[in-house]
Coordinates of C-alpha atoms in Angstrom, one line a residue:
M1 CA -69.9 1.1 35.7
P2 CA -68.7 3.2 32.8
V3 CA -69.7 1.9 29.4
F4 CA -67.4 4.1 27.3
P5 CA -64.5 2.2 25.8
R6 CA -61.3 2.6 27.7
T7 CA -58.3 4.1 26.0
S8 CA -54.8 4.5 27.1
M9 CA -54.9 7.4 29.5
N10 CA -52.2 6.4 31.9
S11 CA -50.9 10.0 32.1
V12 CA -54.1 11.1 33.9
P13 CA -53.6 10.8 37.7
A14 CA -56.1 8.7 39.6
T15 CA -57.3 11.7 41.6
W16 CA -58.6 13.3 38.4
K17 CA -61.9 12.3 36.7
T18 CA -62.3 11.9 32.9
K19 CA -65.3 11.1 30.8
L20 CA -64.5 7.5 31.2
D21 CA -65.2 7.7 34.9
F22 CA -68.9 8.5 34.4
S23 CA -71.6 6.2 33.1
S24 CA -73.3 6.8 29.8
H25 CA -76.5 7.5 31.7
Q26 CA -74.9 10.3 33.7
W27 CA -73.3 11.8 30.6
R28 CA -76.7 11.8 28.8
E29 CA -78.3 13.4 31.8
W30 CA -75.8 16.3 31.6
E31 CA -76.3 16.6 27.9
Y32 CA -80.1 16.8 28.5
R33 CA -79.6 19.6 31.0
D34 CA -77.7 21.6 28.4
C35 CA -80.0 24.4 27.5
T36 CA -77.8 26.0 24.8
H37 CA -79.2 26.4 21.3
P38 CA -76.9 25.8 18.2
N39 CA -77.6 29.3 16.9
S40 CA -77.3 31.2 20.2
E41 CA -74.4 33.2 21.5
P42 CA -71.6 30.8 22.6
F43 CA -71.3 32.2 26.1
L44 CA -73.9 34.4 27.9
R45 CA -72.7 37.2 30.2
I46 CA -74.2 38.6 33.3
P47 CA -74.6 42.3 33.7
K48 CA -71.4 44.2 34.5
K49 CA -72.7 45.6 37.8
L50 CA -73.6 42.1 39.0
W51 CA -70.2 40.8 37.9
S52 CA -68.4 43.6 39.8
K53 CA -70.2 42.6 43.0
R54 CA -69.1 39.0 42.6
V55 CA -65.5 40.1 41.9
H56 CA -65.6 42.2 45.1
Y57 CA -66.9 39.3 47.1
Q58 CA -64.2 37.0 45.7
S59 CA -61.4 39.6 45.6
K60 CA -59.2 37.7 48.1
I61 CA -59.1 34.5 45.9
I62 CA -58.6 36.5 42.7
K63 CA -55.6 38.3 44.1
K64 CA -54.0 35.1 45.4
I65 CA -54.4 33.4 42.0
Q66 CA -53.0 36.4 40.3
L67 CA -49.9 36.3 42.4
E68 CA -49.5 32.6 41.8
L69 CA -49.6 33.1 38.0
E70 CA -47.5 36.2 37.6
I71 CA -44.1 34.4 37.6
L72 CA -45.5 31.2 36.0
Q73 CA -46.9 33.0 33.0
E74 CA -43.5 34.3 32.0
Q75 CA -42.3 30.7 31.5
F76 CA -45.1 29.7 29.1
T77 CA -44.2 29.7 25.4
F78 CA -47.5 28.2 24.1
P79 CA -51.1 29.3 24.0
Y80 CA -52.9 28.8 27.3
L81 CA -55.8 30.2 29.3
F82 CA -56.5 30.2 33.0
I83 CA -60.1 30.8 34.1
L84 CA -61.3 31.5 37.6
A85 CA -65.0 31.0 38.1
D86 CA -67.4 31.2 41.0
L87 CA -69.8 28.6 42.2
E88 CA -72.4 29.3 39.5
G89 CA -69.8 29.2 36.7
V90 CA -69.4 33.0 36.2
I91 CA -65.9 33.9 35.0
L92 CA -64.4 36.2 37.6
D93 CA -61.1 36.6 35.9
L94 CA -59.0 35.0 33.2
W95 CA -55.3 35.1 32.3
G96 CA -53.4 34.2 29.1
E97 CA -55.5 35.9 26.5
G98 CA -52.4 37.5 25.1
S99 CA -50.9 34.1 24.4
L100 CA -53.7 33.0 22.1
H101 CA -53.3 32.5 18.4
W102 CA -54.6 35.2 16.2
S103 CA -57.3 32.9 14.8
M104 CA -58.9 32.7 18.3
K105 CA -59.1 36.5 18.8
P106 CA -61.2 38.2 19.9
L107 CA -61.7 35.7 22.6
K108 CA -65.4 34.8 23.0
L109 CA -64.9 34.0 26.7
K110 CA -65.0 37.2 28.7
K111 CA -65.1 38.3 32.3
G112 CA -68.7 37.8 33.4
S113 CA -69.3 35.0 30.9
L114 CA -71.3 32.0 32.1
I115 CA -69.6 28.7 31.5
N116 CA -71.9 26.4 33.5
L117 CA -73.8 23.3 32.2
Q118 CA -77.1 25.1 31.5
S119 CA -75.5 28.1 29.7
S120 CA -72.5 26.5 27.9
G121 CA -73.0 22.8 27.9
I122 CA -70.4 20.1 28.9
N123 CA -67.0 21.4 29.6
A124 CA -64.4 20.7 32.3
L125 CA -65.6 23.6 34.5
S126 CA -69.3 22.8 34.2
I127 CA -68.7 19.1 35.1
S128 CA -66.5 20.1 38.0
I129 CA -69.3 22.3 39.3
Q130 CA -71.7 19.3 39.0
T131 CA -69.5 16.8 40.8
G132 CA -67.1 18.9 43.0
E133 CA -64.3 16.7 41.4
R134 CA -61.0 17.4 39.6
I135 CA -62.0 17.1 35.9
F136 CA -60.0 16.6 32.7
L137 CA -61.7 16.8 29.3
T138 CA -60.2 17.1 25.9
G139 CA -61.4 17.6 22.3
T140 CA -64.9 16.9 21.3
E141 CA -65.8 15.9 24.9
H142 CA -66.5 19.6 25.2
K143 CA -69.8 21.0 23.9
P144 CA -68.5 24.5 23.1
T145 CA -66.7 24.4 19.8
L146 CA -64.3 27.0 21.1
L147 CA -62.9 24.4 23.6
Q148 CA -62.7 21.4 21.2
D149 CA -59.1 22.0 20.3
W150 CA -58.1 22.4 23.9
K151 CA -57.1 20.1 26.7
C152 CA -58.9 21.4 29.8
L153 CA -58.5 20.8 33.5
C154 CA -60.6 22.2 36.3
L155 CA -60.0 22.0 40.0
P156 CA -62.3 23.2 42.9
I157 CA -60.7 25.7 45.4
S158 CA -62.0 24.7 48.8
V159 CA -61.3 25.4 52.5
N160 CA -62.3 23.0 55.2
G161 CA -64.5 21.0 52.8
T162 CA -66.3 24.1 51.4
I163 CA -65.8 25.0 47.8
F164 CA -65.4 28.7 47.1
A165 CA -64.4 28.8 43.4
Y166 CA -63.0 26.8 40.5
L167 CA -59.7 27.2 38.6
N168 CA -59.7 26.0 35.0
F169 CA -56.5 25.5 32.9
N170 CA -56.8 25.2 29.1
F171 CA -53.8 24.5 26.8
F172 CA -52.8 23.1 23.4
S173 CA -49.2 21.9 24.0
I174 CA -48.6 18.2 24.2
H175 CA -45.5 19.0 26.2
M176 CA -47.6 20.3 29.0
Y177 CA -49.8 17.2 29.2
N178 CA -47.9 15.3 31.9
T179 CA -47.0 18.3 34.1
S180 CA -50.3 20.2 33.8
F181 CA -52.1 18.1 36.5
A182 CA -49.4 18.7 39.1
L183 CA -49.1 22.3 38.1
L184 CA -52.7 23.2 38.6
A185 CA -52.9 21.1 41.8
A186 CA -49.9 22.9 43.2
I187 CA -51.4 26.4 42.5
V188 CA -54.7 25.5 44.1
Q189 CA -53.1 23.8 47.1
H190 CA -51.0 26.8 47.9
V191 CA -54.0 29.1 47.6
E192 CA -56.0 26.8 49.8
K193 CA -53.3 26.7 52.5
E194 CA -53.2 30.5 52.6
L195 CA -57.0 30.8 52.8
E196 CA -57.1 28.2 55.6
S197 CA -54.4 30.0 57.6
E198 CA -56.4 33.3 57.2
R199 CA -59.6 31.5 58.3
I200 CA -57.9 30.3 61.5
D201 CA -56.5 33.8 62.1
E202 CA -59.9 35.3 61.5
E203 CA -61.5 32.9 64.0
H204 CA -58.8 33.8 66.6
K205 CA -59.4 37.5 66.0
C206 CA -63.1 37.1 66.5
G207 CA -62.4 35.1 69.7
V208 CA -60.4 38.1 71.1
F209 CA -63.1 40.5 70.1
E210 CA -65.6 38.3 72.1
T211 CA -63.3 38.2 75.1
Y212 CA -63.1 42.0 75.4
H213 CA -66.7 42.5 74.4
F214 CA -66.1 44.8 71.4
T215 CA -69.1 46.4 69.8
E216 CA -69.7 46.0 66.1
R217 CA -68.1 49.4 65.4
E218 CA -65.2 48.7 67.6
R219 CA -64.6 45.5 65.7
A220 CA -64.5 47.4 62.4
V221 CA -62.0 50.0 63.7
A222 CA -59.9 47.3 65.5
T223 CA -59.7 45.2 62.3
L224 CA -58.2 48.1 60.3
W225 CA -56.1 49.2 63.2
L226 CA -54.6 45.7 63.4
H227 CA -53.5 46.1 59.7
N228 CA -51.6 49.3 60.6
K229 CA -54.1 51.6 59.0
G230 CA -54.1 55.2 60.2
A231 CA -57.0 57.2 61.6
L232 CA -57.4 59.1 58.3
Y233 CA -57.7 55.9 56.3
I234 CA -60.1 54.3 58.7
S235 CA -62.3 57.4 58.8
G236 CA -62.6 57.2 55.0
E237 CA -63.4 53.5 55.0
L238 CA -66.0 53.7 57.7
G239 CA -67.5 57.1 56.9
I240 CA -66.7 58.6 60.3
T241 CA -64.4 61.5 61.4
E242 CA -60.7 61.0 62.4
G243 CA -61.7 62.2 65.9
T244 CA -64.3 59.5 66.2
V245 CA -61.8 56.9 65.1
R246 CA -59.3 58.0 67.8
N247 CA -62.1 57.9 70.4
F248 CA -62.8 54.3 69.4
V249 CA -59.1 53.4 69.6
K250 CA -59.0 54.8 73.1
K251 CA -62.0 52.7 74.1
I252 CA -60.5 49.6 72.5
Y253 CA -57.2 50.1 74.3
A254 CA -59.0 50.6 77.6
K255 CA -60.9 47.3 77.2
C256 CA -57.7 45.5 76.3
N257 CA -55.7 47.2 79.1
V258 CA -53.0 48.4 76.6
R259 CA -51.5 51.7 75.8
D260 CA -50.1 51.4 72.3
R261 CA -50.7 49.7 69.0
V262 CA -47.8 47.2 69.5
S263 CA -49.3 46.0 72.8
F264 CA -52.7 45.8 71.2
I265 CA -51.4 43.7 68.3
Q266 CA -49.7 41.3 70.7
K267 CA -53.1 40.4 72.1
F268 CA -53.8 38.7 68.8
L269 CA -50.6 36.7 68.5

């Protein structure tokens, strides 16, 4: 049972967790696990090469979030910051740095910064990582002083019960308070639906590959062929000659008993 005094927070939907939803014992445990030092750098960063690998792995989610935010950002007239982080709290990308007040620049949070519990202390993202819940924190509930003027929401991005990343929304404007929860939830929900649809499509594709006994190399060629890529493009992607690509396509067509790309694609519909 929470021991923190309850305040009027009727605007926070029941599906979101605040500090009041956790016991003092749990909060102290998280504070104890905070390994940051008062005089240390506010946010550690992983090596650029390692960050690039993580971005490549999560490129699909990054692109989808980017598309969701492109139109939305044009409507914001106040300082804000969206942060997309992986399961370990590494910032994969962020949006809204240009909206920040001059006093906050240069922004100390960068791509590759660690914003998990051990590296940055208590914040909405680090607690969401710990609990897998939708988290809302504000003011001095955050350990990093950079975030203590912000209202911060964090929401896991999951497909079929598995979390893949976290989207964090930080803002100042009191006018955004009541709409911010629905806004972030709508963005994540749309991305999750697209990812789920692609997951189902991928499972169906693999099932077709199994049915026709494609080899590993045939699967690689077929996947790109399904996306209307030409022999030249595929040869560059797979490091083989155009002639080899065309030979693979012939073998694939023979296994599927088709004569052209349209008929081949129809096998996957």
